Short mmCIF file of N, CA and C in Angstrom, two decimals:
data_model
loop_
_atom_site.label_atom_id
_atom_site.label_comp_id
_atom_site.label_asym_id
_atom_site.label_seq_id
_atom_site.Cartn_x
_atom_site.Cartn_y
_atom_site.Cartn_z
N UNK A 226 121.27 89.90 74.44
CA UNK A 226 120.18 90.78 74.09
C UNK A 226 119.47 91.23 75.36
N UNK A 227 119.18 92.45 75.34
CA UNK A 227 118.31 93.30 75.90
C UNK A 227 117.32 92.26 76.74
N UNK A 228 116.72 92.84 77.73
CA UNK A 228 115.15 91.83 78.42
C UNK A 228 114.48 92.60 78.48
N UNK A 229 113.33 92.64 78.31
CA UNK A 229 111.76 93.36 79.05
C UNK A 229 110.87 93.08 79.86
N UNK A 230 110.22 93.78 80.68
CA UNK A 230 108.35 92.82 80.26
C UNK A 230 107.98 94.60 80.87
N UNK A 231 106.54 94.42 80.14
CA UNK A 231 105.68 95.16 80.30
C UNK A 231 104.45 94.88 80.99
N UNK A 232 104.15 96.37 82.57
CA UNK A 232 102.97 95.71 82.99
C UNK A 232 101.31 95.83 82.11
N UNK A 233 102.14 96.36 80.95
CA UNK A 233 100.59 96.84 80.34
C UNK A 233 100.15 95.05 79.81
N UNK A 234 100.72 94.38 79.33
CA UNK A 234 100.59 92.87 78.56
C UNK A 234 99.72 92.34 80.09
N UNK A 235 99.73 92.97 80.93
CA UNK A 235 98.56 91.79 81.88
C UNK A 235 97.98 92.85 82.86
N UNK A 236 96.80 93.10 82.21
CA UNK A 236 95.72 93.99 82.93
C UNK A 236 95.35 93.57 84.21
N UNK A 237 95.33 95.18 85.29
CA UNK A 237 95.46 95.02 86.46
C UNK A 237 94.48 96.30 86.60
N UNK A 238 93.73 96.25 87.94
CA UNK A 238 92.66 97.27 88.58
C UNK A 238 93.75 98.12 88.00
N UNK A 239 95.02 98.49 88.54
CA UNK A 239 95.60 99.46 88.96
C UNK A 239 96.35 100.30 87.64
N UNK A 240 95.99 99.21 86.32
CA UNK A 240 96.29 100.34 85.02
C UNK A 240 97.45 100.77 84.64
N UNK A 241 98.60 99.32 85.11
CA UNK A 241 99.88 99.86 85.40
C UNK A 241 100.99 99.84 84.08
N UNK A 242 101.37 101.40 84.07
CA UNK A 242 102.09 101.26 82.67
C UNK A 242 103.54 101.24 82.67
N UNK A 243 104.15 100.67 83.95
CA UNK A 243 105.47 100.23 83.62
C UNK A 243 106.12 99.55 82.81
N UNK A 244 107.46 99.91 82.44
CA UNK A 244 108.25 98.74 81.86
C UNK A 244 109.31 99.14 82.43
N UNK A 245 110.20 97.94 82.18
CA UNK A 245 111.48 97.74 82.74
C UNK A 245 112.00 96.44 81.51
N UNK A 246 113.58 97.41 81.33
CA UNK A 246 114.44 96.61 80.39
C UNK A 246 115.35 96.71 80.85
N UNK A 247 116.37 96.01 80.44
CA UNK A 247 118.09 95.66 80.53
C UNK A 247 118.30 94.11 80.72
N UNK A 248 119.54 93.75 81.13
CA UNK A 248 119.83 92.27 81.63
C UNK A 248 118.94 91.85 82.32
N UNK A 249 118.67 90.13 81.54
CA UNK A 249 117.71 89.62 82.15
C UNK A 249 117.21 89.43 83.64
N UNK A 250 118.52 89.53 84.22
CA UNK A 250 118.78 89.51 85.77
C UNK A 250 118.12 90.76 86.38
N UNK A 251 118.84 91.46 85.87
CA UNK A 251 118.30 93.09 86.41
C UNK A 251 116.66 93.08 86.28
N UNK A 252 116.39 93.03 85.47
CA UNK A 252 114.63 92.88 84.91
C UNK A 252 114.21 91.78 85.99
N UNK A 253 114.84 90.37 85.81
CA UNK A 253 113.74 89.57 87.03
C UNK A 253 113.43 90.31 88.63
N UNK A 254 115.02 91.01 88.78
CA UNK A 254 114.80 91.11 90.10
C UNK A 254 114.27 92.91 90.57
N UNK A 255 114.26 93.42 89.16
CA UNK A 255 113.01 94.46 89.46
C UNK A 255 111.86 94.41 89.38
N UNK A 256 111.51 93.16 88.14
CA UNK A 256 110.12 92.79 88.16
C UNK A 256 109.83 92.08 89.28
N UNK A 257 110.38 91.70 90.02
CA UNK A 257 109.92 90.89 91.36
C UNK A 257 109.56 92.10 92.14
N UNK A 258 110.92 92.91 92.64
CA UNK A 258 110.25 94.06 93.24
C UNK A 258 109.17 94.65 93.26
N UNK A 259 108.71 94.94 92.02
CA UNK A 259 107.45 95.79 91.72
C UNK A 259 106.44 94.99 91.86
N UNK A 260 106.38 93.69 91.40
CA UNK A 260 105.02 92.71 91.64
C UNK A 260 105.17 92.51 93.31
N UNK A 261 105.55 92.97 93.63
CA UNK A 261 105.71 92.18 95.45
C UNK A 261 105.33 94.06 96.26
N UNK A 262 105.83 94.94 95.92
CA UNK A 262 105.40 96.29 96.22
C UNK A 262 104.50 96.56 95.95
N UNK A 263 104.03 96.71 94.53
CA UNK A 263 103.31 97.87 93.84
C UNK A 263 101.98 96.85 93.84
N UNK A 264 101.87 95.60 93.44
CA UNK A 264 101.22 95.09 93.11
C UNK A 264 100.20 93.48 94.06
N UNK A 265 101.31 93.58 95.37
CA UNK A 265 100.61 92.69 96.38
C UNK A 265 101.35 90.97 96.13
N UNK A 266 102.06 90.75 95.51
CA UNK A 266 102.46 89.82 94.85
C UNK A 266 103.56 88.98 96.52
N UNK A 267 103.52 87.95 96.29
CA UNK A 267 104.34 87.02 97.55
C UNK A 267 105.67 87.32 96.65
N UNK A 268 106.67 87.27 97.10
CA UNK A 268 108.21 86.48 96.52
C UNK A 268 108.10 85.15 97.08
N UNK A 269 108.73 84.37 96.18
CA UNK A 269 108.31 83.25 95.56
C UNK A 269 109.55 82.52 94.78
N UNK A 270 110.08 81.41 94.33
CA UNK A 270 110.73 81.19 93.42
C UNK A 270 109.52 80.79 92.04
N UNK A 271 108.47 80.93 92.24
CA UNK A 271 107.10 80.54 90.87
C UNK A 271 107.21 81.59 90.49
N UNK A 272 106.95 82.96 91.12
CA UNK A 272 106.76 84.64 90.91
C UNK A 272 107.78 84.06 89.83
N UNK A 273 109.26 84.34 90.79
CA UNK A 273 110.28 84.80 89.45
C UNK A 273 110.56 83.88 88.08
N UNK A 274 110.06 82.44 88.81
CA UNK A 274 110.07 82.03 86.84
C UNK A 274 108.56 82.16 86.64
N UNK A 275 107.75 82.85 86.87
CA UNK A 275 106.62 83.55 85.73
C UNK A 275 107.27 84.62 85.43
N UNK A 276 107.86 85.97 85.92
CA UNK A 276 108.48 86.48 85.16
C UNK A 276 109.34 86.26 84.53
N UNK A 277 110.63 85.47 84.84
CA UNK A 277 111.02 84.85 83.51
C UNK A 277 110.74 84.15 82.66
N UNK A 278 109.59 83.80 82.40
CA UNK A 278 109.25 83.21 81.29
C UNK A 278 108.32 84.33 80.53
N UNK A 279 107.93 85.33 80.99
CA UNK A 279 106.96 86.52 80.42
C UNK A 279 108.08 87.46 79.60
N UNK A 280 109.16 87.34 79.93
CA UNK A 280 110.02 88.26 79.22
C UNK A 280 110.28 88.61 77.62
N UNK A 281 110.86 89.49 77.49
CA UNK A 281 110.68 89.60 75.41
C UNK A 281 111.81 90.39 75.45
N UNK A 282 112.16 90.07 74.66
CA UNK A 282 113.45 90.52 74.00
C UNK A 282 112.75 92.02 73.30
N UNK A 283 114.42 92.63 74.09
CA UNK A 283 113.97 94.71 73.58
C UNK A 283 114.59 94.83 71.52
N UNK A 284 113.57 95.14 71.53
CA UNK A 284 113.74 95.35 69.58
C UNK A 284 115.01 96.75 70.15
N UNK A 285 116.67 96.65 69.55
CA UNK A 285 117.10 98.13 69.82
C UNK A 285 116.38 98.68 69.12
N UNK A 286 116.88 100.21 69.18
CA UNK A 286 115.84 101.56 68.54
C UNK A 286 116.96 101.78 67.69
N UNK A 287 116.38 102.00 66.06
CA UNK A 287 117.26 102.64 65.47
C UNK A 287 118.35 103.88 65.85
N UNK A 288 119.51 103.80 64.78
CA UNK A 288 120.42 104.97 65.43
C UNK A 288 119.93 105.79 64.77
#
């Protein structure tokens, strides 16, 4: 199944309405990206299991 996370689920000055889905892999290591760019964030091995543990499974979209 699908992965997510959304930056709207944890309010930030910066009001950020990303998301990012696909393989869980793909998702940790863009959500790392973006929390470490966009957002001031260290890389970390804690960073990436808080994002993996923040993750949610993508509901598919009907056909």
């Amino acid at each position: 199944m699908r992965k997510k996370i959304d930056c709207r689920d944890y309010p930030s000055e910066m009001n950020c309405s990303l998301v990012i889905a696909g393989e869980e892999e793909e998702v940790v290591r863009a959500a790392t990206e973006h929390a470490i760019s966009v957002h001031g964030h260290t890389d970390s091995p804690e960073l990436r299991e808080q994002i993996r543990e923040s993750l949610k499974n993508e509901m598919p979209q009907p056909a």
